[in-house]
Coordinates of C-alpha atoms in Angstrom, one line a residue:
M1 CA -15.6 69.9 -8.2
S2 CA -13.4 70.0 -4.8
P3 CA -9.5 68.4 -4.9
L4 CA -11.0 65.4 -3.0
D5 CA -13.7 64.2 -6.0
A6 CA -10.9 63.4 -7.8
P7 CA -8.9 61.2 -6.4
I8 CA -12.6 59.2 -4.8
Q9 CA -13.5 58.7 -8.0
A10 CA -10.3 57.0 -9.3
G11 CA -10.5 54.9 -5.8
G12 CA -14.3 53.8 -6.9
S13 CA -13.4 53.0 -11.2
I14 CA -10.2 51.0 -9.3
S15 CA -13.3 49.5 -7.0
G16 CA -15.3 48.4 -9.5
R17 CA -12.5 47.8 -11.7
I18 CA -11.8 44.6 -9.3
L19 CA -15.4 43.6 -8.0
T20 CA -16.3 43.4 -12.1
E21 CA -13.0 41.0 -12.8
F22 CA -14.4 39.3 -10.0
V23 CA -17.9 38.6 -10.5
D24 CA -16.4 37.7 -14.1
G25 CA -13.6 35.3 -12.7
L26 CA -16.0 33.8 -10.7
I27 CA -18.4 33.0 -13.2
A28 CA -16.4 31.8 -15.6
A29 CA -14.9 29.5 -12.6
I30 CA -18.8 28.0 -12.1
P31 CA -17.9 25.6 -15.0
R32 CA -14.5 24.5 -13.3
I33 CA -16.2 24.0 -9.9
V34 CA -19.1 21.6 -10.8
S35 CA -17.0 19.5 -13.1
G36 CA -14.6 19.3 -9.9
A37 CA -18.0 18.8 -8.0
V38 CA -18.5 15.7 -10.1
F39 CA -15.5 14.8 -9.9
L40 CA -15.3 14.0 -6.4
L41 CA -18.5 12.8 -5.9
F42 CA -18.5 10.0 -8.5
A43 CA -14.4 10.1 -7.5
Y44 CA -15.5 8.8 -3.5
L45 CA -18.2 6.5 -4.8
V46 CA -15.8 4.7 -6.8
I47 CA -12.6 5.1 -4.4
R48 CA -14.8 3.9 -1.3
V49 CA -16.1 0.5 -3.6
V50 CA -12.1 -0.9 -4.0
L51 CA -11.6 0.2 -0.6
T52 CA -14.5 -2.8 0.7
V53 CA -13.3 -5.3 -2.1
T54 CA -9.8 -4.9 -1.0
R55 CA -10.8 -4.9 2.4
T56 CA -12.7 -7.8 1.7
V57 CA -9.5 -10.2 -0.3
L58 CA -6.8 -9.6 2.2
D59 CA -9.7 -10.1 5.2
R60 CA -9.8 -14.0 3.1
I61 CA -6.2 -13.6 3.2
Y62 CA -4.9 -13.0 6.3
P63 CA -6.0 -14.5 9.6
D64 CA -7.4 -12.0 12.6
E65 CA -4.7 -11.5 14.7
E66 CA -3.6 -10.0 11.7
R67 CA -5.7 -7.6 11.3
L68 CA -3.3 -4.7 11.3
I69 CA -2.0 -5.7 7.7
V70 CA -5.3 -5.5 6.5
D71 CA -6.0 -2.3 8.0
L72 CA -2.2 -0.8 7.1
S73 CA -2.7 -2.0 3.6
V74 CA -6.4 -0.6 2.8
A75 CA -5.6 2.5 4.1
V76 CA -2.8 2.4 2.2
V77 CA -4.3 1.5 -1.4
G78 CA -6.6 4.4 0.6
L79 CA -4.4 6.9 0.1
F80 CA -3.1 6.5 -2.6
L81 CA -6.1 6.4 -5.2
W82 CA -6.9 10.2 -2.7
F83 CA -3.8 11.4 -3.7
G84 CA -4.3 10.5 -7.2
A85 CA -7.8 11.7 -7.1
A86 CA -7.0 15.6 -5.5
L87 CA -3.9 15.3 -8.6
A88 CA -6.9 15.1 -10.7
L89 CA -9.8 17.3 -9.6
L90 CA -6.6 20.1 -9.4
T91 CA -6.6 20.1 -13.3
I92 CA -10.1 19.6 -13.4
V93 CA -9.7 23.1 -12.0
G94 CA -7.3 24.6 -13.7
L95 CA -4.0 24.1 -11.4
G96 CA -2.7 21.6 -13.2
E97 CA 0.6 23.2 -12.9
V98 CA 0.2 22.7 -8.7
A99 CA -0.7 18.8 -9.7
A100 CA 2.0 18.7 -11.7
S101 CA 4.2 19.7 -8.8
L102 CA 2.5 17.7 -6.3
G103 CA 2.6 14.9 -8.5
T104 CA 6.6 14.6 -8.8
A105 CA 6.2 15.6 -4.8
G106 CA 4.5 12.1 -4.5
G107 CA 6.1 10.0 -7.0
F108 CA 9.3 10.5 -4.1
I109 CA 7.1 9.8 -1.2
G110 CA 5.9 6.4 -2.6
L111 CA 9.1 5.7 -3.3
G112 CA 9.6 5.7 0.4
V113 CA 6.8 4.6 1.8
A114 CA 7.9 1.0 -1.0
F115 CA 10.9 0.8 0.6
A116 CA 9.4 1.1 4.1
L117 CA 7.3 -2.1 3.1
K118 CA 8.8 -3.7 1.7
E119 CA 10.5 -6.1 4.1
M120 CA 6.7 -6.9 5.3
I121 CA 5.9 -7.4 1.6
A122 CA 8.5 -9.9 0.3
D123 CA 7.0 -11.6 4.2
T124 CA 3.6 -11.5 3.1
V125 CA 5.0 -12.9 -0.4
S126 CA 7.2 -15.8 1.0
G127 CA 4.3 -16.8 3.1
V128 CA 2.0 -17.6 0.5
Y129 CA 4.2 -20.1 -0.7
L130 CA 5.6 -21.6 2.0
L131 CA 1.7 -21.8 3.0
K132 CA 1.2 -23.9 -0.8
D133 CA 3.6 -25.6 -0.4
P134 CA 3.1 -29.5 0.6
D135 CA 6.5 -30.4 1.3
F136 CA 6.5 -27.7 4.0
T137 CA 3.7 -28.1 6.6
P138 CA 2.9 -28.1 10.8
G139 CA 5.5 -30.8 12.4
D140 CA 7.4 -31.4 9.3
R141 CA 11.4 -31.0 10.7
V142 CA 12.4 -28.8 8.7
E143 CA 16.5 -26.8 8.5
T144 CA 16.6 -23.4 7.9
A145 CA 20.2 -21.6 7.4
S146 CA 19.5 -20.8 10.6
V147 CA 17.9 -23.2 12.4
S148 CA 16.8 -26.9 12.3
G149 CA 13.6 -27.8 14.1
T150 CA 9.9 -29.1 14.3
V151 CA 8.0 -26.9 12.3
T152 CA 4.6 -25.5 13.9
E153 CA 2.9 -22.1 12.8
I154 CA 3.1 -20.1 9.3
G155 CA 2.0 -17.5 8.8
L156 CA 1.5 -14.9 6.8
R157 CA 4.5 -13.0 8.2
K158 CA 6.5 -14.9 10.2
T159 CA 7.2 -19.1 10.6
R160 CA 7.2 -20.9 14.3
I161 CA 10.0 -23.6 14.7
R162 CA 10.7 -25.7 17.7
D163 CA 14.3 -26.0 18.1
D164 CA 15.7 -29.0 19.1
D165 CA 16.4 -27.7 22.3
G166 CA 13.0 -26.8 23.0
E167 CA 13.3 -23.4 22.6
L168 CA 9.9 -22.1 20.1
V169 CA 12.0 -19.8 17.6
V170 CA 10.3 -17.7 15.3
L171 CA 11.7 -16.7 12.0
A172 CA 10.7 -14.6 9.5
N173 CA 9.4 -15.4 6.0
R174 CA 11.8 -14.4 3.7
D175 CA 15.0 -15.5 5.0
V176 CA 13.1 -19.6 5.8
E177 CA 12.3 -19.4 2.3
K178 CA 15.7 -18.5 0.8
K179 CA 17.0 -21.6 2.0
W180 CA 14.8 -24.9 3.7
T181 CA 15.2 -28.4 3.6
N182 CA 12.4 -31.2 4.4
R183 CA 14.1 -34.0 6.9
S184 CA 11.1 -35.5 7.7
R185 CA 9.9 -36.9 3.7
T186 CA 10.7 -39.5 2.3
P187 CA 14.5 -39.0 0.4
T188 CA 12.2 -37.9 -2.8
S189 CA 10.3 -35.4 -1.2
S190 CA 13.2 -33.9 0.9
T191 CA 13.3 -30.1 -0.4
D192 CA 15.9 -28.0 -0.4
G193 CA 14.3 -24.4 -0.9
A194 CA 11.3 -23.4 -1.9
A195 CA 11.7 -24.8 -5.7
D196 CA 14.5 -27.4 -5.4
S197 CA 14.6 -30.2 -4.5
T198 CA 17.2 -32.7 -3.7
S199 CA 18.5 -36.2 -2.5
S200 CA 18.4 -36.6 1.8
S201 CA 19.8 -40.2 1.3
T202 CA 23.2 -39.0 2.8
E203 CA 21.6 -39.1 5.8

């Protein structure tokens, strides 16, 4: 045996062991890979159905001119659903620690997104209440904390009021909902705020 034979044999033995371990690991991972692929297909179908239903519901709530809100809402819902699916997929394929780390980071990101959208959500919720309130309708003369005038339009995010000078004032619904008084109804129907009734007999 020449002096070079020993290193060559050692190198071949190491390469063979590495190849064997790789093949064994790949074979052992096949069930997880298959399970992950099946889960990914299932998640895709479920998320697609959820997003379709979400868009259908929001299309009925928001008018065409506020379609941007619908698109943004659907995108946010889809982002959270796919993020959750990705975490579940990592757990299925054996990367649970990575999934836990990403989940923690995702929680902070979610808080940031919620904080950024809180005003839009508050406007939308207030808009729903204003639209359903029979004492606050277009044509009514109302007084808010910042303006008095006639309601011309009530949207899900903004309310438009024409003031006494003829100027069209656009207010965020959350600001209107805090405190308003109807000045065009009978004393029994005058309203101060969305839920409190007051008398206007002293006017």
